[in-house]
Amino acid sequence: TVPDIRPYLWRSTLAVVPLTYGAGIQNKVLEAMACGPPVITSSRCASSLQAVADRDLVVADGPAEFGAAVLKLLGAPAERASLATAGRAYVERFHSWDRAAAALDSVYMDSLGSADSQKGHAVEALQDRSPSESRGTVSELGNIPAGRGQTQVR
């Protein structure tokens, strides 16, 4: 391993990522695409991305396909340049920090809205009960009477 792979990727003619396992987004592929060399990867890695094969990256499976793709691109500088440019643009378009932060912000806001909605329904349900129905229940959210679900420390 190396502390930072980016300098190696910046100087690379190709990035070959023949992973045959894994789930989710493959950060190795995205990092290579962001650094500039054209990427050759497996269909398993590419399946988690919205990248278009033969425009943003090259997809190959098995040693023969990987070898053929490497040899083809080594002999085609214009195609390498096109793949490199499109790959970098793909990462900037779909995987930028701004886009990731916006998606995370959306999840947080949805969660807060859902939590507020659930809290509101719980309060309404408690308020709708008559005093006899409320006996033995918690009168305020988040306040559990001693002896009910709490461990006494002595």
Short mmCIF file of N, CA, C and O in Angstrom, two decimals, residues 39-137:
data_model
loop_
_atom_site.label_atom_id
_atom_site.label_comp_id
_atom_site.label_asym_id
_atom_site.label_seq_id
_atom_site.Cartn_x
_atom_site.Cartn_y
_atom_site.Cartn_z
N VAL A 39 -10.22 4.43 -17.23
CA VAL A 39 -10.38 3.29 -16.33
C VAL A 39 -10.95 2.09 -17.07
O VAL A 39 -11.91 2.21 -17.82
N ILE A 40 -10.35 0.94 -16.79
CA ILE A 40 -10.88 -0.35 -17.25
C ILE A 40 -11.26 -1.10 -15.98
O ILE A 40 -10.42 -1.29 -15.10
N THR A 41 -12.52 -1.49 -15.87
CA THR A 41 -12.97 -2.19 -14.67
C THR A 41 -13.94 -3.31 -15.01
O THR A 41 -14.37 -3.44 -16.16
N SER A 42 -14.28 -4.09 -14.02
CA SER A 42 -15.18 -5.23 -14.22
C SER A 42 -16.63 -4.77 -14.26
O SER A 42 -16.98 -3.69 -13.78
N SER A 43 -17.49 -5.61 -14.81
CA SER A 43 -18.92 -5.28 -14.86
C SER A 43 -19.49 -5.18 -13.45
O SER A 43 -20.39 -4.39 -13.20
N ARG A 44 -18.95 -5.95 -12.50
CA ARG A 44 -19.42 -5.87 -11.12
C ARG A 44 -19.17 -4.47 -10.55
O ARG A 44 -20.03 -3.89 -9.92
N CYS A 45 -17.98 -3.93 -10.77
CA CYS A 45 -17.68 -2.57 -10.28
C CYS A 45 -18.52 -1.53 -11.02
O CYS A 45 -19.05 -0.62 -10.39
N ALA A 46 -18.62 -1.67 -12.30
CA ALA A 46 -19.34 -0.68 -13.10
C ALA A 46 -20.84 -0.69 -12.81
O ALA A 46 -21.50 0.35 -12.95
N SER A 47 -21.38 -1.82 -12.36
CA SER A 47 -22.83 -1.92 -12.14
C SER A 47 -23.33 -1.00 -11.04
O SER A 47 -24.51 -0.65 -11.02
N SER A 48 -22.47 -0.59 -10.13
CA SER A 48 -22.91 0.29 -9.05
C SER A 48 -22.83 1.77 -9.44
O SER A 48 -23.18 2.63 -8.65
N LEU A 49 -22.37 2.04 -10.64
CA LEU A 49 -22.21 3.41 -11.12
C LEU A 49 -23.21 3.71 -12.23
O LEU A 49 -23.71 2.80 -12.89
N GLN A 50 -23.44 4.98 -12.46
CA GLN A 50 -24.27 5.41 -13.58
C GLN A 50 -23.42 5.71 -14.81
O GLN A 50 -23.92 6.25 -15.79
N ALA A 51 -22.16 5.36 -14.74
CA ALA A 51 -21.23 5.62 -15.84
C ALA A 51 -21.64 4.80 -17.07
O ALA A 51 -22.15 3.70 -16.96
N VAL A 52 -21.39 5.38 -18.23
CA VAL A 52 -21.72 4.71 -19.50
C VAL A 52 -20.46 4.02 -20.01
O VAL A 52 -19.42 4.65 -20.20
N ALA A 53 -20.59 2.70 -20.24
CA ALA A 53 -19.46 1.91 -20.75
C ALA A 53 -19.03 2.44 -22.12
O ALA A 53 -19.87 2.81 -22.95
N ASP A 54 -17.73 2.47 -22.34
CA ASP A 54 -17.09 2.93 -23.57
C ASP A 54 -17.23 4.43 -23.82
O ASP A 54 -16.80 4.92 -24.85
N ARG A 55 -17.81 5.13 -22.88
CA ARG A 55 -17.78 6.59 -22.91
C ARG A 55 -17.05 7.12 -21.68
O ARG A 55 -16.13 7.93 -21.79
N ASP A 56 -17.49 6.65 -20.48
CA ASP A 56 -16.90 7.11 -19.22
C ASP A 56 -15.81 6.18 -18.71
O ASP A 56 -14.92 6.60 -17.98
N LEU A 57 -15.90 4.92 -19.05
CA LEU A 57 -14.94 3.89 -18.65
C LEU A 57 -15.10 2.70 -19.57
O LEU A 57 -16.03 2.65 -20.37
N VAL A 58 -14.18 1.75 -19.45
CA VAL A 58 -14.25 0.52 -20.25
C VAL A 58 -14.58 -0.62 -19.29
O VAL A 58 -14.01 -0.71 -18.21
N VAL A 59 -15.50 -1.48 -19.70
CA VAL A 59 -15.90 -2.62 -18.89
C VAL A 59 -15.36 -3.90 -19.53
O VAL A 59 -15.53 -4.12 -20.73
N ALA A 60 -14.69 -4.71 -18.70
CA ALA A 60 -14.14 -5.98 -19.18
C ALA A 60 -14.28 -7.01 -18.05
O ALA A 60 -14.22 -6.66 -16.88
N ASP A 61 -14.47 -8.24 -18.43
CA ASP A 61 -14.53 -9.33 -17.46
C ASP A 61 -13.61 -10.45 -17.92
O ASP A 61 -13.64 -10.84 -19.07
N GLY A 62 -12.81 -10.92 -17.02
CA GLY A 62 -11.90 -12.02 -17.33
C GLY A 62 -10.58 -11.52 -17.88
O GLY A 62 -10.49 -10.41 -18.44
N PRO A 63 -9.55 -12.32 -17.72
CA PRO A 63 -8.20 -11.93 -18.15
C PRO A 63 -8.10 -11.57 -19.63
O PRO A 63 -7.43 -10.60 -19.98
N ALA A 64 -8.74 -12.33 -20.50
CA ALA A 64 -8.63 -12.06 -21.94
C ALA A 64 -9.24 -10.71 -22.30
O ALA A 64 -8.65 -9.94 -23.07
N GLU A 65 -10.41 -10.41 -21.74
CA GLU A 65 -11.06 -9.12 -22.03
C GLU A 65 -10.25 -7.95 -21.47
O GLU A 65 -10.11 -6.92 -22.13
N PHE A 66 -9.72 -8.11 -20.25
CA PHE A 66 -8.90 -7.05 -19.67
C PHE A 66 -7.65 -6.83 -20.51
O PHE A 66 -7.29 -5.70 -20.82
N GLY A 67 -7.00 -7.91 -20.89
CA GLY A 67 -5.79 -7.79 -21.71
C GLY A 67 -6.07 -7.11 -23.03
O GLY A 67 -5.31 -6.22 -23.46
N ALA A 68 -7.16 -7.50 -23.69
CA ALA A 68 -7.52 -6.90 -24.98
C ALA A 68 -7.82 -5.40 -24.81
O ALA A 68 -7.41 -4.58 -25.64
N ALA A 69 -8.53 -5.05 -23.74
CA ALA A 69 -8.87 -3.64 -23.51
C ALA A 69 -7.61 -2.81 -23.24
O ALA A 69 -7.48 -1.70 -23.76
N VAL A 70 -6.69 -3.36 -22.46
CA VAL A 70 -5.44 -2.64 -22.17
C VAL A 70 -4.66 -2.41 -23.46
O VAL A 70 -4.22 -1.30 -23.75
N LEU A 71 -4.48 -3.47 -24.25
CA LEU A 71 -3.71 -3.34 -25.50
C LEU A 71 -4.37 -2.36 -26.47
O LEU A 71 -3.69 -1.56 -27.11
N LYS A 72 -5.69 -2.43 -26.58
CA LYS A 72 -6.41 -1.52 -27.47
C LYS A 72 -6.18 -0.07 -27.07
O LYS A 72 -5.87 0.79 -27.90
N LEU A 73 -6.35 0.24 -25.75
CA LEU A 73 -6.21 1.62 -25.30
C LEU A 73 -4.77 2.12 -25.35
O LEU A 73 -4.53 3.30 -25.61
N LEU A 74 -3.81 1.23 -25.12
CA LEU A 74 -2.41 1.66 -25.22
C LEU A 74 -2.08 2.12 -26.63
O LEU A 74 -1.24 3.01 -26.82
N GLY A 75 -2.77 1.56 -27.61
CA GLY A 75 -2.53 1.94 -29.00
C GLY A 75 -3.47 3.01 -29.53
O GLY A 75 -3.46 3.32 -30.72
N ALA A 76 -4.30 3.58 -28.67
CA ALA A 76 -5.30 4.55 -29.12
C ALA A 76 -5.30 5.79 -28.22
O ALA A 76 -6.17 5.97 -27.37
N PRO A 77 -4.32 6.69 -28.40
CA PRO A 77 -4.22 7.87 -27.52
C PRO A 77 -5.45 8.77 -27.56
O PRO A 77 -5.83 9.33 -26.53
N ALA A 78 -6.09 8.91 -28.70
CA ALA A 78 -7.28 9.77 -28.78
C ALA A 78 -8.43 9.17 -27.96
O ALA A 78 -9.15 9.89 -27.27
N GLU A 79 -8.59 7.86 -28.04
CA GLU A 79 -9.64 7.20 -27.26
C GLU A 79 -9.34 7.28 -25.76
O GLU A 79 -10.24 7.50 -24.95
N ARG A 80 -8.07 7.13 -25.39
CA ARG A 80 -7.68 7.29 -23.98
C ARG A 80 -8.03 8.68 -23.48
O ARG A 80 -8.59 8.84 -22.39
N ALA A 81 -7.71 9.68 -24.26
CA ALA A 81 -7.99 11.07 -23.87
C ALA A 81 -9.49 11.31 -23.71
O ALA A 81 -9.94 11.95 -22.76
N SER A 82 -10.26 10.76 -24.64
CA SER A 82 -11.72 10.91 -24.58
C SER A 82 -12.30 10.23 -23.34
O SER A 82 -13.13 10.81 -22.63
N LEU A 83 -11.86 9.01 -23.05
CA LEU A 83 -12.31 8.28 -21.87
C LEU A 83 -11.91 9.02 -20.59
O LEU A 83 -12.68 9.11 -19.64
N ALA A 84 -10.68 9.52 -20.57
CA ALA A 84 -10.19 10.23 -19.38
C ALA A 84 -11.03 11.47 -19.11
O ALA A 84 -11.44 11.72 -17.97
N THR A 85 -11.31 12.24 -20.14
CA THR A 85 -12.11 13.46 -20.00
C THR A 85 -13.53 13.14 -19.55
O THR A 85 -14.07 13.76 -18.64
N ALA A 86 -14.14 12.15 -20.20
CA ALA A 86 -15.51 11.77 -19.86
C ALA A 86 -15.59 11.17 -18.46
O ALA A 86 -16.55 11.43 -17.72
N GLY A 87 -14.59 10.37 -18.08
CA GLY A 87 -14.57 9.78 -16.75
C GLY A 87 -14.49 10.83 -15.66
O GLY A 87 -15.21 10.79 -14.66
N ARG A 88 -13.61 11.79 -15.85
CA ARG A 88 -13.48 12.89 -14.89
C ARG A 88 -14.78 13.69 -14.80
O ARG A 88 -15.24 14.03 -13.71
N ALA A 89 -15.39 13.97 -15.95
CA ALA A 89 -16.66 14.72 -15.98
C ALA A 89 -17.76 13.94 -15.26
O ALA A 89 -18.59 14.53 -14.54
N TYR A 90 -17.78 12.63 -15.44
CA TYR A 90 -18.77 11.78 -14.76
C TYR A 90 -18.64 11.94 -13.24
O TYR A 90 -19.63 12.15 -12.53
N VAL A 91 -17.42 11.84 -12.71
CA VAL A 91 -17.20 11.96 -11.27
C VAL A 91 -17.62 13.35 -10.78
O VAL A 91 -18.28 13.48 -9.75
N GLU A 92 -17.25 14.38 -11.51
CA GLU A 92 -17.63 15.73 -11.12
C GLU A 92 -19.15 15.91 -11.13
O GLU A 92 -19.71 16.59 -10.27
N ARG A 93 -19.81 15.30 -12.09
CA ARG A 93 -21.26 15.45 -12.23
C ARG A 93 -22.03 14.66 -11.17
O ARG A 93 -22.99 15.15 -10.60
N PHE A 94 -21.63 13.42 -10.90
CA PHE A 94 -22.42 12.54 -10.05
C PHE A 94 -21.84 12.27 -8.66
O PHE A 94 -22.54 11.75 -7.80
N HIS A 95 -20.58 12.58 -8.43
CA HIS A 95 -19.96 12.19 -7.15
C HIS A 95 -19.15 13.31 -6.51
O HIS A 95 -18.21 13.04 -5.76
N SER A 96 -19.50 14.56 -6.76
CA SER A 96 -18.78 15.67 -6.15
C SER A 96 -19.13 15.76 -4.66
O SER A 96 -20.17 15.25 -4.21
N TRP A 97 -18.28 16.43 -3.91
CA TRP A 97 -18.56 16.63 -2.49
C TRP A 97 -19.83 17.44 -2.30
O TRP A 97 -20.62 17.18 -1.39
N ASP A 98 -20.05 18.43 -3.17
CA ASP A 98 -21.26 19.24 -3.06
C ASP A 98 -22.51 18.39 -3.24
O ASP A 98 -23.49 18.54 -2.51
N ARG A 99 -22.48 17.51 -4.22
CA ARG A 99 -23.63 16.63 -4.47
C ARG A 99 -23.85 15.67 -3.30
O ARG A 99 -24.97 15.44 -2.87
N ALA A 100 -22.76 15.11 -2.78
CA ALA A 100 -22.87 14.19 -1.65
C ALA A 100 -23.41 14.91 -0.41
O ALA A 100 -24.26 14.38 0.30
N ALA A 101 -22.93 16.13 -0.17
CA ALA A 101 -23.40 16.90 0.98
C ALA A 101 -24.88 17.25 0.83
O ALA A 101 -25.65 17.19 1.80
N ALA A 102 -25.31 17.58 -0.37
CA ALA A 102 -26.72 17.89 -0.61
C ALA A 102 -27.60 16.67 -0.37
O ALA A 102 -28.68 16.77 0.22
N ALA A 103 -27.14 15.50 -0.81
CA ALA A 103 -27.89 14.27 -0.59
C ALA A 103 -27.98 13.96 0.91
O ALA A 103 -29.05 13.58 1.42
N LEU A 104 -26.89 14.13 1.63
CA LEU A 104 -26.89 13.89 3.06
C LEU A 104 -27.79 14.88 3.78
O LEU A 104 -28.54 14.52 4.69
N ASP A 105 -27.74 16.13 3.36
CA ASP A 105 -28.60 17.16 3.93
C ASP A 105 -30.07 16.79 3.73
O ASP A 105 -30.89 16.94 4.64
N SER A 106 -30.41 16.27 2.57
CA SER A 106 -31.77 15.86 2.28
C SER A 106 -32.22 14.73 3.20
O SER A 106 -33.34 14.73 3.71
N VAL A 107 -31.32 13.77 3.44
CA VAL A 107 -31.64 12.66 4.35
C VAL A 107 -31.88 13.19 5.76
O VAL A 107 -32.83 12.79 6.44
N TYR A 108 -31.02 14.08 6.22
CA TYR A 108 -31.19 14.67 7.55
C TYR A 108 -32.53 15.40 7.65
O TYR A 108 -33.25 15.25 8.63
N MET A 109 -32.84 16.21 6.65
CA MET A 109 -34.08 16.97 6.70
C MET A 109 -35.29 16.04 6.69
O MET A 109 -36.26 16.27 7.42
N ASP A 110 -35.25 15.00 5.86
CA ASP A 110 -36.34 14.02 5.84
C ASP A 110 -36.48 13.34 7.19
O ASP A 110 -37.59 13.12 7.68
N SER A 111 -35.35 13.00 7.81
CA SER A 111 -35.39 12.34 9.12
C SER A 111 -35.96 13.26 10.18
O SER A 111 -36.76 12.84 11.01
N LEU A 112 -35.55 14.51 10.15
CA LEU A 112 -36.08 15.47 11.13
C LEU A 112 -37.57 15.66 10.94
O LEU A 112 -38.32 15.69 11.91
N GLY A 113 -38.00 15.77 9.71
CA GLY A 113 -39.43 15.91 9.43
C GLY A 113 -40.20 14.70 9.88
O GLY A 113 -41.27 14.81 10.47
N SER A 114 -39.66 13.52 9.66
CA SER A 114 -40.30 12.28 10.07
C SER A 114 -40.35 12.19 11.59
O SER A 114 -41.35 11.80 12.16
N ALA A 115 -39.27 12.56 12.27
CA ALA A 115 -39.22 12.51 13.73
C ALA A 115 -40.23 13.49 14.32
O ALA A 115 -40.94 13.16 15.27
N ASP A 116 -40.29 14.71 13.77
CA ASP A 116 -41.25 15.69 14.26
C ASP A 116 -42.67 15.20 14.06
O ASP A 116 -43.53 15.34 14.92
N SER A 117 -42.93 14.57 12.93
CA SER A 117 -44.26 14.05 12.63
C SER A 117 -44.62 12.93 13.60
O SER A 117 -45.72 12.89 14.13
N GLN A 118 -43.69 12.02 13.88
CA GLN A 118 -43.95 10.91 14.80
C GLN A 118 -44.18 11.44 16.20
O GLN A 118 -45.06 10.97 16.91
N LYS A 119 -43.40 12.41 16.62
CA LYS A 119 -43.56 13.00 17.95
C LYS A 119 -44.93 13.65 18.07
O LYS A 119 -45.63 13.48 19.05
N GLY A 120 -45.31 14.35 17.02
CA GLY A 120 -46.62 15.00 17.02
C GLY A 120 -47.76 13.99 17.13
O GLY A 120 -48.71 14.19 17.89
N HIS A 121 -47.66 12.86 16.44
CA HIS A 121 -48.69 11.82 16.51
C HIS A 121 -48.74 11.21 17.90
O HIS A 121 -49.81 10.92 18.42
N ALA A 122 -47.57 11.01 18.52
CA ALA A 122 -47.54 10.43 19.86
C ALA A 122 -48.18 11.38 20.88
O ALA A 122 -48.95 10.95 21.74
N VAL A 123 -47.90 12.66 20.77
CA VAL A 123 -48.49 13.65 21.68
C VAL A 123 -50.00 13.67 21.50
O VAL A 123 -50.76 13.67 22.46
N GLU A 124 -50.45 13.68 20.23
CA GLU A 124 -51.89 13.68 19.97
C GLU A 124 -52.56 12.44 20.55
O GLU A 124 -53.63 12.52 21.15
N ALA A 125 -51.92 11.28 20.41
CA ALA A 125 -52.50 10.04 20.94
C ALA A 125 -52.61 10.10 22.45
O ALA A 125 -53.62 9.67 23.02
N LEU A 126 -51.61 10.65 23.12
CA LEU A 126 -51.67 10.77 24.57
C LEU A 126 -52.72 11.79 25.01
O LEU A 126 -53.41 11.59 26.00
N GLN A 127 -52.84 12.86 24.27
CA GLN A 127 -53.81 13.90 24.62
C GLN A 127 -55.24 13.43 24.41
O GLN A 127 -56.15 13.88 25.08
N ASP A 128 -55.47 12.51 23.47
CA ASP A 128 -56.80 12.02 23.17
C ASP A 128 -57.32 11.03 24.20
O ASP A 128 -58.50 10.71 24.22
N ARG A 129 -56.47 10.50 25.07
CA ARG A 129 -56.89 9.53 26.07
C ARG A 129 -57.58 10.22 27.24
O ARG A 129 -57.20 11.31 27.64
N SER A 130 -58.56 9.52 27.78
CA SER A 130 -59.18 10.02 29.00
C SER A 130 -58.27 9.72 30.17
O SER A 130 -57.38 8.88 30.06
N PRO A 131 -58.46 10.38 31.32
CA PRO A 131 -57.60 10.11 32.48
C PRO A 131 -57.57 8.64 32.86
O PRO A 131 -56.54 8.12 33.25
N SER A 132 -58.69 7.93 32.76
CA SER A 132 -58.69 6.51 33.14
C SER A 132 -57.88 5.67 32.16
O SER A 132 -57.25 4.70 32.55
N GLU A 133 -57.88 6.05 30.87
CA GLU A 133 -57.07 5.33 29.88
C GLU A 133 -55.59 5.61 30.05
O GLU A 133 -54.76 4.80 29.72
N SER A 134 -55.27 6.79 30.59
CA SER A 134 -53.88 7.20 30.73
C SER A 134 -53.22 6.63 31.96
O SER A 134 -52.03 6.75 32.13
N ARG A 135 -54.02 6.03 32.88
CA ARG A 135 -53.44 5.51 34.11
C ARG A 135 -52.37 4.49 33.77
O ARG A 135 -52.57 3.59 32.97
N GLY A 136 -51.21 4.66 34.35
CA GLY A 136 -50.11 3.73 34.13
C GLY A 136 -49.29 4.04 32.88
O GLY A 136 -48.37 3.32 32.57
N THR A 137 -49.64 5.10 32.16
CA THR A 137 -48.85 5.47 30.99
C THR A 137 -48.00 6.67 31.31
O THR A 137 -48.18 7.33 32.33
#
